[in-house]
Coordinates of C-alpha atoms and ligand atoms in Angstrom, one line a residue:
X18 CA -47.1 17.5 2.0
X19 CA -44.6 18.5 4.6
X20 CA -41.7 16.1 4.8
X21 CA -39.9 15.4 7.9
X22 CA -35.9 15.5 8.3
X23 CA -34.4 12.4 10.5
X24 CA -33.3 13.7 13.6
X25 CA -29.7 11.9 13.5
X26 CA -28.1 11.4 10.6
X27 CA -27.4 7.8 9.2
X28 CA -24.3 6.6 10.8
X29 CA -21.8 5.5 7.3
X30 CA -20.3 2.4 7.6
X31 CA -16.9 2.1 9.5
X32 CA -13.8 1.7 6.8
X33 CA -12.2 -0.3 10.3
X34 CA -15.4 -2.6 10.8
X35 CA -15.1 -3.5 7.0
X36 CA -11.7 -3.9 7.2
X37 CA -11.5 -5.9 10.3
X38 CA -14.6 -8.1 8.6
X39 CA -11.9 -9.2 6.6
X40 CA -10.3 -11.3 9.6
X41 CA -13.3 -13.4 10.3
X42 CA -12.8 -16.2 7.5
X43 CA -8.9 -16.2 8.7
X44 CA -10.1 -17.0 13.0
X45 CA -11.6 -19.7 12.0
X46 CA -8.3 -21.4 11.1
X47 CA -6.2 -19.4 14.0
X48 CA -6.1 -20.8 17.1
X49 CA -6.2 -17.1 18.7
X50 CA -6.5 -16.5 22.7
X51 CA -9.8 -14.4 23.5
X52 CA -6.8 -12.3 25.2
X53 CA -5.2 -11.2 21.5
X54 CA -8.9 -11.4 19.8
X55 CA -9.7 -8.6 22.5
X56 CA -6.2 -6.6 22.2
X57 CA -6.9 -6.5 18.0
X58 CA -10.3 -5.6 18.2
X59 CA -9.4 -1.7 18.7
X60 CA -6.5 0.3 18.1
X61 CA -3.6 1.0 20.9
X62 CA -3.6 4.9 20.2
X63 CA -5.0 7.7 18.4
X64 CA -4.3 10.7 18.1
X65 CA -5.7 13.8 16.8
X66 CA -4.2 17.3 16.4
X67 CA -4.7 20.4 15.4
X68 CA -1.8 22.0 13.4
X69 CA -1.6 25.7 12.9
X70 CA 0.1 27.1 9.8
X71 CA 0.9 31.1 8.6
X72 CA 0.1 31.0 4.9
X73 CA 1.8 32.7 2.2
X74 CA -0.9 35.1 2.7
X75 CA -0.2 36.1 6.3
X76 CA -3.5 34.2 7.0
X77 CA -3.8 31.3 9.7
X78 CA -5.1 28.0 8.6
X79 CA -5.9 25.2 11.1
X80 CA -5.5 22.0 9.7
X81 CA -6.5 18.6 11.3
X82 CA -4.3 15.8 11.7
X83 CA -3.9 12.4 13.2
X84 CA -1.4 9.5 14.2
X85 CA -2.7 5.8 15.0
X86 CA -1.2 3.2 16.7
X87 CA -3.0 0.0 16.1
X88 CA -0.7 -2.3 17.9
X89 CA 3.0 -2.1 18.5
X90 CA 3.4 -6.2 20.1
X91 CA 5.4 -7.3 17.5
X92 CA 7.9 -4.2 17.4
X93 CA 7.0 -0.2 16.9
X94 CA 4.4 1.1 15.1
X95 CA 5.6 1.8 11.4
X96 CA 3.4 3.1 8.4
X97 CA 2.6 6.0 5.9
X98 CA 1.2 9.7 6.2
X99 CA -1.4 10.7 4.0
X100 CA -2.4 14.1 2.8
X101 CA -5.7 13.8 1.1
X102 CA -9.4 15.7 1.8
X103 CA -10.7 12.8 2.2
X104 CA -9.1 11.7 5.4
X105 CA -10.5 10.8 8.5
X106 CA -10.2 8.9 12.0
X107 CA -12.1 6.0 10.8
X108 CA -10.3 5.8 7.4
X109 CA -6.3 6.2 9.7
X110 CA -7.4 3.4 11.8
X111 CA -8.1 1.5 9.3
X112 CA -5.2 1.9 7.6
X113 CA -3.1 1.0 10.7
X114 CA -4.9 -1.8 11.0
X115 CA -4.1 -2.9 7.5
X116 CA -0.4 -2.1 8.4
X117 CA -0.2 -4.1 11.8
X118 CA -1.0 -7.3 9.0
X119 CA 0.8 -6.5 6.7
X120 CA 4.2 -6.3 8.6
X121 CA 3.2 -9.4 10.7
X122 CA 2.8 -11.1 7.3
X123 CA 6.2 -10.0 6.3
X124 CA 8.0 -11.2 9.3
X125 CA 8.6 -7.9 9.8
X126 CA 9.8 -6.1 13.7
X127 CA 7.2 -3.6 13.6
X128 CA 3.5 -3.1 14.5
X129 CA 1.2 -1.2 12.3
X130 CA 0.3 2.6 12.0
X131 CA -0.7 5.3 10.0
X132 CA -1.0 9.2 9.4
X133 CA -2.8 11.2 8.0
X134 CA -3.6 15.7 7.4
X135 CA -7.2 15.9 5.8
X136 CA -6.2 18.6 2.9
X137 CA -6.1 19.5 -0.6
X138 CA -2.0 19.5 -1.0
X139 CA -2.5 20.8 -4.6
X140 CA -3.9 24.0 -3.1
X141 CA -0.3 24.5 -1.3
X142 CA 2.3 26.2 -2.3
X143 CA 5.4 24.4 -1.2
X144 CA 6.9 26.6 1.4
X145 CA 3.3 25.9 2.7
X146 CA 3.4 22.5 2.6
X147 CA 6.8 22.3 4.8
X148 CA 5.3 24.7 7.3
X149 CA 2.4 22.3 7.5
X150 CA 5.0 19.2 7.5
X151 CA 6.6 20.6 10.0
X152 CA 3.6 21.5 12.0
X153 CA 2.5 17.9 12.4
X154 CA 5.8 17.0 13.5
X155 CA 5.9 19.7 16.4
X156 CA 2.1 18.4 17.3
X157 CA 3.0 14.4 17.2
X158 CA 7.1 14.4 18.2
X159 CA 6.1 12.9 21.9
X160 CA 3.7 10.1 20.0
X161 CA 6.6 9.3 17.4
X162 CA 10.1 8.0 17.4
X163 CA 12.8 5.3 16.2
X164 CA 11.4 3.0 18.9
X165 CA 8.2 4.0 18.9
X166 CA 6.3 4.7 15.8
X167 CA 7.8 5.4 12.4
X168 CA 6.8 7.4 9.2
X169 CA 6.8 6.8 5.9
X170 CA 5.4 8.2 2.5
X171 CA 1.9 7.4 1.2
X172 CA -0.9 9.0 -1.2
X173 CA 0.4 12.8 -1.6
X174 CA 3.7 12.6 0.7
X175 CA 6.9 12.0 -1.2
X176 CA 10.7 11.7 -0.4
X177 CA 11.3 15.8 0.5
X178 CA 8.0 15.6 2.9
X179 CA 9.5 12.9 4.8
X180 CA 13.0 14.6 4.8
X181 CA 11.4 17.8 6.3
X182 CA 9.4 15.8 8.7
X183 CA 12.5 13.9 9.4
X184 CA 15.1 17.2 10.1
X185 CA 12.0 18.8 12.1
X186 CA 11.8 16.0 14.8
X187 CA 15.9 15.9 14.6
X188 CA 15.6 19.7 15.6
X189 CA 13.1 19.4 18.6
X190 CA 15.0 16.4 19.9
X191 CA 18.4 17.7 19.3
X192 CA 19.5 15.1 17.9
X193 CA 19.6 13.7 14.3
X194 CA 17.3 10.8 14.3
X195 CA 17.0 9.6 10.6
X196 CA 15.7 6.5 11.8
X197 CA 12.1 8.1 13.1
X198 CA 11.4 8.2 9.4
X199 CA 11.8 6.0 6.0
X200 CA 11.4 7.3 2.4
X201 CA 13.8 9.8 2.9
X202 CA 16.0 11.4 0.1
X203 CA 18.9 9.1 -0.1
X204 CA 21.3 12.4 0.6
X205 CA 19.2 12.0 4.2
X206 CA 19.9 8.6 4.9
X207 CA 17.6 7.1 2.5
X208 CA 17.8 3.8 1.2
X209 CA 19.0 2.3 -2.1
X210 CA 15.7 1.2 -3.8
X211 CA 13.2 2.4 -2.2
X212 CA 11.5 4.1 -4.8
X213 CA 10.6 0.9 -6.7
X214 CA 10.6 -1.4 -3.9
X215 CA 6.6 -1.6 -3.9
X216 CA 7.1 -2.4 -7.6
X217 CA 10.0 -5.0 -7.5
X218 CA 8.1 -7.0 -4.6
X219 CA 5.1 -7.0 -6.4
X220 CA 7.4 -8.8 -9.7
X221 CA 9.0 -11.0 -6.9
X222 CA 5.5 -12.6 -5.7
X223 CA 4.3 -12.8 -9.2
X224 CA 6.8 -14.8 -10.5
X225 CA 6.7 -16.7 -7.7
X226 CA 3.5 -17.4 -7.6
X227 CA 2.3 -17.6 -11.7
X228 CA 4.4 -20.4 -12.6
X229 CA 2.4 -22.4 -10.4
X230 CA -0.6 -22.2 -12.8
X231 CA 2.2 -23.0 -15.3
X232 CA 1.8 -19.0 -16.3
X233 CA 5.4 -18.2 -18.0
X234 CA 6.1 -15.2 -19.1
X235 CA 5.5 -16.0 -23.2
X236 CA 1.9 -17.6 -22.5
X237 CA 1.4 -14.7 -20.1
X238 CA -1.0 -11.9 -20.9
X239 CA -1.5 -8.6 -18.3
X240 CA -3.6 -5.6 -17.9
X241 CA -2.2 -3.2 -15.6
X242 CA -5.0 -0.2 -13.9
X243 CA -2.8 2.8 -12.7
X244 CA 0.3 3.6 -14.5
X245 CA 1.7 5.9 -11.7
X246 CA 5.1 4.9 -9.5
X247 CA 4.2 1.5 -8.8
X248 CA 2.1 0.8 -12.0
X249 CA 4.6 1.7 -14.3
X250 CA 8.0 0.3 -12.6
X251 CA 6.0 -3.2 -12.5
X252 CA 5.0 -3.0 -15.9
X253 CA 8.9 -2.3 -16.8
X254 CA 10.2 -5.4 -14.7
X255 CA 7.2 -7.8 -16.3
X256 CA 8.0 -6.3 -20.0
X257 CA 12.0 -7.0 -19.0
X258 CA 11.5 -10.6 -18.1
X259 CA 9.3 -11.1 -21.3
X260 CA 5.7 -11.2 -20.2
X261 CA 3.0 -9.5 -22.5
X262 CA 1.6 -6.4 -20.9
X263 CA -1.4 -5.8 -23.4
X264 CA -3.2 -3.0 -21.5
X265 CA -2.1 -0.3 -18.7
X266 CA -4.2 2.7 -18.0
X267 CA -3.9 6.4 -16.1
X268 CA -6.5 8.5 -14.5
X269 CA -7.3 9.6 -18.0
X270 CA -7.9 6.2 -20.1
X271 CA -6.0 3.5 -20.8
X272 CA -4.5 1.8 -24.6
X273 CA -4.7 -1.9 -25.3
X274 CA -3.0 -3.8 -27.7
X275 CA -3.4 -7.8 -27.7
X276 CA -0.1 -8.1 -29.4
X277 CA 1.7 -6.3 -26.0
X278 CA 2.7 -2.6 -25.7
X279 CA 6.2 -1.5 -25.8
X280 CA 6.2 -0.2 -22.2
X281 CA 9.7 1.6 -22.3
X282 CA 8.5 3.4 -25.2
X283 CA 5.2 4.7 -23.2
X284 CA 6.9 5.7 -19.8
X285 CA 9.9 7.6 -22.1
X286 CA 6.2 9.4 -23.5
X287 CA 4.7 10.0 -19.8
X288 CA 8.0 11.3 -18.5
X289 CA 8.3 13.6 -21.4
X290 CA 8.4 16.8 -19.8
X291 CA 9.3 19.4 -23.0
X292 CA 6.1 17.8 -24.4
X293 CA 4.4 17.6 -20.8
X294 CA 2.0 14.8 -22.4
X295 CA 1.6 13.0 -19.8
X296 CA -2.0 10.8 -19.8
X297 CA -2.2 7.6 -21.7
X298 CA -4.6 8.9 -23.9
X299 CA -2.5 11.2 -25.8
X300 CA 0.2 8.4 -26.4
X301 CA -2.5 6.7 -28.9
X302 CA -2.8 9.4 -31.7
X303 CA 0.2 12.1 -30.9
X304 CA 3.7 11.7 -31.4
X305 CA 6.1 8.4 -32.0
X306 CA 4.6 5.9 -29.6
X307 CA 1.6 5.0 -32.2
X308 CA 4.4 4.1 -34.7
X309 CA 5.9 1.6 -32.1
X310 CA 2.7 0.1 -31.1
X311 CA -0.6 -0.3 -32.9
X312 CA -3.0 0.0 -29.7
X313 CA -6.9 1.2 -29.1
X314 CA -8.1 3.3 -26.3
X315 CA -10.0 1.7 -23.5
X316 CA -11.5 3.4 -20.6
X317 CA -10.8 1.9 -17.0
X318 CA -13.7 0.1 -16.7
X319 CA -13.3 -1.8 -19.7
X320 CA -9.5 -2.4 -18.8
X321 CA -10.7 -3.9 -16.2
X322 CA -13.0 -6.3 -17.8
X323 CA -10.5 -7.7 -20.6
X324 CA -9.5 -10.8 -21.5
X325 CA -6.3 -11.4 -19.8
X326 CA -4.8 -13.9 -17.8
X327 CA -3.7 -11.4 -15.3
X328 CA -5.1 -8.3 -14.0
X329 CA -3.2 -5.7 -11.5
X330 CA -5.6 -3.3 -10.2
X331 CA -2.2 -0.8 -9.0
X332 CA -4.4 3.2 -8.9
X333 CA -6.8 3.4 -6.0
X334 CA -9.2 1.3 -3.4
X335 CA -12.5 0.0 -4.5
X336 CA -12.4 -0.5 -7.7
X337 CA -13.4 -4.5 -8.4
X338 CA -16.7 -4.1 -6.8
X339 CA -20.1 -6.2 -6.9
X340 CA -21.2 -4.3 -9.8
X341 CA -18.2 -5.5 -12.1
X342 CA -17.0 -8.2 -10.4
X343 CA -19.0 -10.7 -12.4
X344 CA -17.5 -8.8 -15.5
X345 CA -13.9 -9.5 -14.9
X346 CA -13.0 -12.1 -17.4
X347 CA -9.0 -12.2 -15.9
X348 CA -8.2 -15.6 -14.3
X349 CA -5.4 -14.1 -11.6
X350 CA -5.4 -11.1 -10.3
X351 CA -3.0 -9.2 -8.0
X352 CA -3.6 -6.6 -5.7
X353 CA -1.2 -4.2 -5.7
X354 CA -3.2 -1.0 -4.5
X355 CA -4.5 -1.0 -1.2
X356 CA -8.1 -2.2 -0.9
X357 CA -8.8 -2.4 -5.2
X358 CA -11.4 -5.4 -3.9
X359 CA -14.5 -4.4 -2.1
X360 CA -15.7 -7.5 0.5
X361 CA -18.7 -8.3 -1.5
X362 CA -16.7 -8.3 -4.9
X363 CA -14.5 -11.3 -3.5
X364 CA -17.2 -14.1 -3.1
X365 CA -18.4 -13.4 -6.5
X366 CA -14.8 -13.4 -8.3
X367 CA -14.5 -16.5 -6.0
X368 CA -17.4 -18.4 -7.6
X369 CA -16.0 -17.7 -11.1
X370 CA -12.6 -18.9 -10.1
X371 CA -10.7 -16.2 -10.3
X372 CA -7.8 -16.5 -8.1
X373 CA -6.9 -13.4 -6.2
X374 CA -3.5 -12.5 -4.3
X375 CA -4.1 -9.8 -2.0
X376 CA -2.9 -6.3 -1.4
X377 CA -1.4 -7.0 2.2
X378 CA 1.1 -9.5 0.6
X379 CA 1.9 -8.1 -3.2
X380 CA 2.3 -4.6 -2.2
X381 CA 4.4 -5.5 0.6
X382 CA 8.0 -4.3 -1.1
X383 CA 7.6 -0.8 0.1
X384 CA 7.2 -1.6 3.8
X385 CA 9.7 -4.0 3.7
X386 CA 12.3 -1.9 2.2
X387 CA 11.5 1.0 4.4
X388 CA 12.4 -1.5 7.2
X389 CA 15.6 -2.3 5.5
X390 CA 15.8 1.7 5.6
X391 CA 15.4 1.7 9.5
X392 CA 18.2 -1.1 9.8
X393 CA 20.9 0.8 8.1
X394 CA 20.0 4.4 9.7
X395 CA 20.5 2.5 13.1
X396 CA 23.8 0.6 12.6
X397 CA 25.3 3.3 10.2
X398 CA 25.8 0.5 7.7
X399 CA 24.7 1.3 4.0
X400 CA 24.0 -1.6 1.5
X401 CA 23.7 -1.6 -2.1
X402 CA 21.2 -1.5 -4.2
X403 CA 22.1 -5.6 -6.0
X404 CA 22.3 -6.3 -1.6
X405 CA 18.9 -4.3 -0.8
X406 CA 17.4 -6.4 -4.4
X407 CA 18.4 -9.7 -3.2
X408 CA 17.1 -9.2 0.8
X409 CA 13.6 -8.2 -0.8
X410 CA 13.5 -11.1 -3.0
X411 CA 14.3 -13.6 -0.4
X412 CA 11.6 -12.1 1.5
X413 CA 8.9 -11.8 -0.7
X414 CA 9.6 -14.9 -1.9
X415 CA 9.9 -16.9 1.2
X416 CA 6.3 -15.0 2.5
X417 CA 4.4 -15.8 -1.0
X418 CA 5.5 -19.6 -0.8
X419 CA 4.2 -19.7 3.1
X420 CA 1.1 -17.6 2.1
X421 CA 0.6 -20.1 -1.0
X422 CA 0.9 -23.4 1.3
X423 CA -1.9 -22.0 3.9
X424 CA -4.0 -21.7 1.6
X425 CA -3.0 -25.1 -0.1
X426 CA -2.9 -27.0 3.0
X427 CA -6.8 -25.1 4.6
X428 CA -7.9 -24.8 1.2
X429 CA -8.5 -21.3 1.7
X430 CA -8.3 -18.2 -0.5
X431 CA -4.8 -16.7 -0.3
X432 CA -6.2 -13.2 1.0
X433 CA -7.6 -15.8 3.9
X434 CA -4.1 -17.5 3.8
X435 CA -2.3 -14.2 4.6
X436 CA -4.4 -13.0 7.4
X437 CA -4.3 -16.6 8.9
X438 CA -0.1 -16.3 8.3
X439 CA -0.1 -13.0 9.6
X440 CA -2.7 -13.6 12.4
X441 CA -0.7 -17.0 13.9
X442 CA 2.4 -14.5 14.3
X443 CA 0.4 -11.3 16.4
X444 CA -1.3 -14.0 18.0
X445 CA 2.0 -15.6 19.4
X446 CA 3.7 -12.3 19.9
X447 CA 0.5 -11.0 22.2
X448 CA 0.3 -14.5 24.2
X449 CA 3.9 -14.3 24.4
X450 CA 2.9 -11.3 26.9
X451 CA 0.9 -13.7 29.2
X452 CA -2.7 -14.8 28.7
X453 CA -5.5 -15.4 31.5
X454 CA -4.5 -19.0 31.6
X455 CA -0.9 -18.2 33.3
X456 CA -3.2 -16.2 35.9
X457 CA -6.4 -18.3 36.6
X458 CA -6.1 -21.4 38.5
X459 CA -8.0 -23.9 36.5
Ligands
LIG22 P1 0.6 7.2 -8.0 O1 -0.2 8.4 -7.6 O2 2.0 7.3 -8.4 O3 -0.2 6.5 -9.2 C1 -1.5 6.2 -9.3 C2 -1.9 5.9 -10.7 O4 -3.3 5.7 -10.8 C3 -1.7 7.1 -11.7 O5 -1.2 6.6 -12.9 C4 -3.1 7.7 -11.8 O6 -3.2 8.4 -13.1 C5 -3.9 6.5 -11.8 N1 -5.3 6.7 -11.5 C6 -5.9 7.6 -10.7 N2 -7.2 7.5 -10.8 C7 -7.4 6.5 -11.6 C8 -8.6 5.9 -12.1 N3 -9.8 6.3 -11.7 N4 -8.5 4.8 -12.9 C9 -7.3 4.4 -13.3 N5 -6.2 4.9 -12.9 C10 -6.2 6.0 -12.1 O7 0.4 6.1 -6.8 P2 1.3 4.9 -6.5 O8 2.4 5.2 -5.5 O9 1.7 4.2 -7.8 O10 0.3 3.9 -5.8 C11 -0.7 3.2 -6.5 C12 -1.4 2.3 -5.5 O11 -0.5 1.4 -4.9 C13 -2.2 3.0 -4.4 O12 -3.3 2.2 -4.1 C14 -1.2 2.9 -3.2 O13 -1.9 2.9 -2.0 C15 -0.6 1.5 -3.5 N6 0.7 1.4 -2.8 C16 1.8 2.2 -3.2 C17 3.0 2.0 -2.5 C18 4.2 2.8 -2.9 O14 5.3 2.5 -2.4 N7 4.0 3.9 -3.7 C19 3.1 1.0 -1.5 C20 2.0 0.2 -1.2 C21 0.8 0.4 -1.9

């Protein structure tokens, strides 16, 4: 039997039309002009670029890049660059999209944005990696700028990627403009704090927000999925102030003891670098660590499904999907990946009532500290890190308690509560401009 091929291939479904499905719970509470409805609905800018770069080799390699404005009403665009294989237009834009909230949630005086080089970094060496940084740089530097769009670190970009992307636009401009890019080495006008800001506004809206299930830290249990930068600084903080952390996890596997793991004990192990053992999996039978703490090994997907109070899904997007959702036996859980809940996971962790805190608000720490970055590169003024710990907190704070009274007041779910917090400030800031009732005579 001959079989016939489809003509056109099946179209995937857009990450930005799953990402913007989000919103449509949250307009239902928002009084939003048809003006700002139709000024979201797409993004500002986009732009794509091919960068050229002379290997170690002597070989050329074109590499393709992108920039996306979403929308810049509430201030200029600000958000991460990502160096991954897997990125594309679709997936940038909605990324910006997911920034333009999230900095509108924080009160913050920036629009959203994003970046993105679609490559294997690991196959790099480094001196190719700055040629490449640099590269995007020369092919973006008239989309970019202090008052324009900013950068910032995300999955595969670190401090000495944005310092290199930093002194490369300072060069064409001829001028050094630290403030065109955050999450820079502090010797490059970095901030205090940055590193674990994502982490320490993450702690700042838990706390907040647990007690008001009367979840203290000694009646508290946690499982923590992704023990990486932001994984393991929470799970430090939450062990500090005396909550149990009973399970965290790596790429590898994960340990679980219901008694709580001593977590300074287990990131002294990962950071071991005469040993270099650095999954999870080895700290259960090698070395001191199983003397501390009696613990079994779990894999993610049962991490994900134990009986906790709390669950932090803190590694990668789409991991709490329809297929486990039901599973999850966790009565709170916080977001602090981007995107660890798929759409069609959140009705059915709804219908169990298991209350979720979303990504947009708990992971929020890093954006805002990167704006606290911005503001001392501008007025040459450098605070310290107790000063850069106690603006974060009052923030986080202040945005978790108006996030939590939405939701209390519309009976909503608090990922609805943010967008409808986030939403009624973009929707004020774009009708500020003038909407088609101050030009049609009614
Ligand atoms: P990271 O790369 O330092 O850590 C990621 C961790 O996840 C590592 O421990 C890795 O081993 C683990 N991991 C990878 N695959 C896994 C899997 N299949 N199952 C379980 N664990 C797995 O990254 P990070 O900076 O800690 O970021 C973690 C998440 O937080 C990401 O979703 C990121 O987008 C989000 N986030 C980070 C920041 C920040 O400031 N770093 C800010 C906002 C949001």
């Amino acid at each position: 039997m001959t079989q016939t091929l489809p003509l056109t291939a099946p179209t995937p479904p857009s990450l930005l039309a799953d990402a913007s499905s989000r919103l449509e719970a949250a307009l239902q509470h928002v009084n939003l002009s048809e003006d700002a409805l139709g000024r979201l609905k797409s993004p500002k800018a986009s732009l794509m670029v091919a960068i050229p770069v002379r290997m170690d080799d002597g070989s050329l390699r074109v590499f393709q890049g992108y920039r996306v404005r979403y929308d810049d009403t509430r201030g200029p665009g600000k958000g991460g660059v990502r160096y991954h294989p897997s990125v594309t237009l679709d997936e940038v834009q909605s990324l910006a999209f997911w920034m333009t909230f999230k900095a509108a949630l924080l009160n913050l005086p920036f629009g959203g944005a994003k970046g993105g080089i679609t490559l294997n970094p690991k196959e790099l060496s480094r001196a190719e990696l700055e040629r490449l940084s640099r590269g995007y740089i020369d092919a973006i530097a008239d989309f970019i700028g202090p008052d324009v769009d900013i950068l910032a670190p995300d999955m595969y970009t670190n401090a000495m990627i944005m310092g290199w992307m930093m002194d490369q636009y300072s060069i064409i401009k001829r001028q050094v403009s630290p403030a065109v890019v955050t999450g820079k080495p502090l010797a490059m006008g970095g901030s205090a704090g940055r590193s674990t800001a994502t982490a320490q506004g993450a702690f700042n809206v838990m706390t907040t927000l647990l007690p008001k299930f009367d979840q203290q830290p000694s009646n508290t249990t946690i499982a923590i999925q992704g023990f990486g930068k932001v994984g393991a600084a929470l799970a430090a903080l939450l062990y500090e102030a005396g909550y149990k952390v009973v399970a965290v996890s790596d790429s590898q596997g994960g340990i679980y003891n219901p008694q709580g793991l001593d977590i300074p004990a287990i990131r002294a192990y990962k950071s071991d670098r005469v040993t270099r053992r650095n999954s999870l999996q080895s700290v259960y039978c090698e070395g001191s660590v199983c003397q501390l703490a009696h613990h079994e090994v779990v894999s993610n997907t049962e991490l994900l499904t134990l009986d906790v109070d709390v669950l932090v899904p803190a590694a990668l997007e789409n991991q709490i999907t329809a297929a486990n959702a039901a599973d999850i036996r966790a009565r709170y859980i916080f977001e602090v990946a981007n995107g660890p809940t798929t759409s069609t996971a959140d009705p059915i962790l709804a219908a169990q009532d298991i209350w979720l805190c979303p990504d947009i608000l708990v992971n929020a720490g890093g954006v805002t500290v990167s704006y606290f970055e911005w503001v001392q590169n501008r007025s040459g003024l450098y605070w310290t890190l107790p000063e850069i710990h106690q603006r974060l907190q009052t923030k986080m704070v202040a945005e978790a308690e108006a996030t939590w009274a939405i939701a209390q007041e519309r009976q909503t779910s608090m990922r609805t509560a943010a967008y409808i917090h986030a939403l009624n400030r973009l929707g004020e800031a774009l009708d500020a401009k003038g909407t088609q009732d101050y030009y049609v005579e009614r």
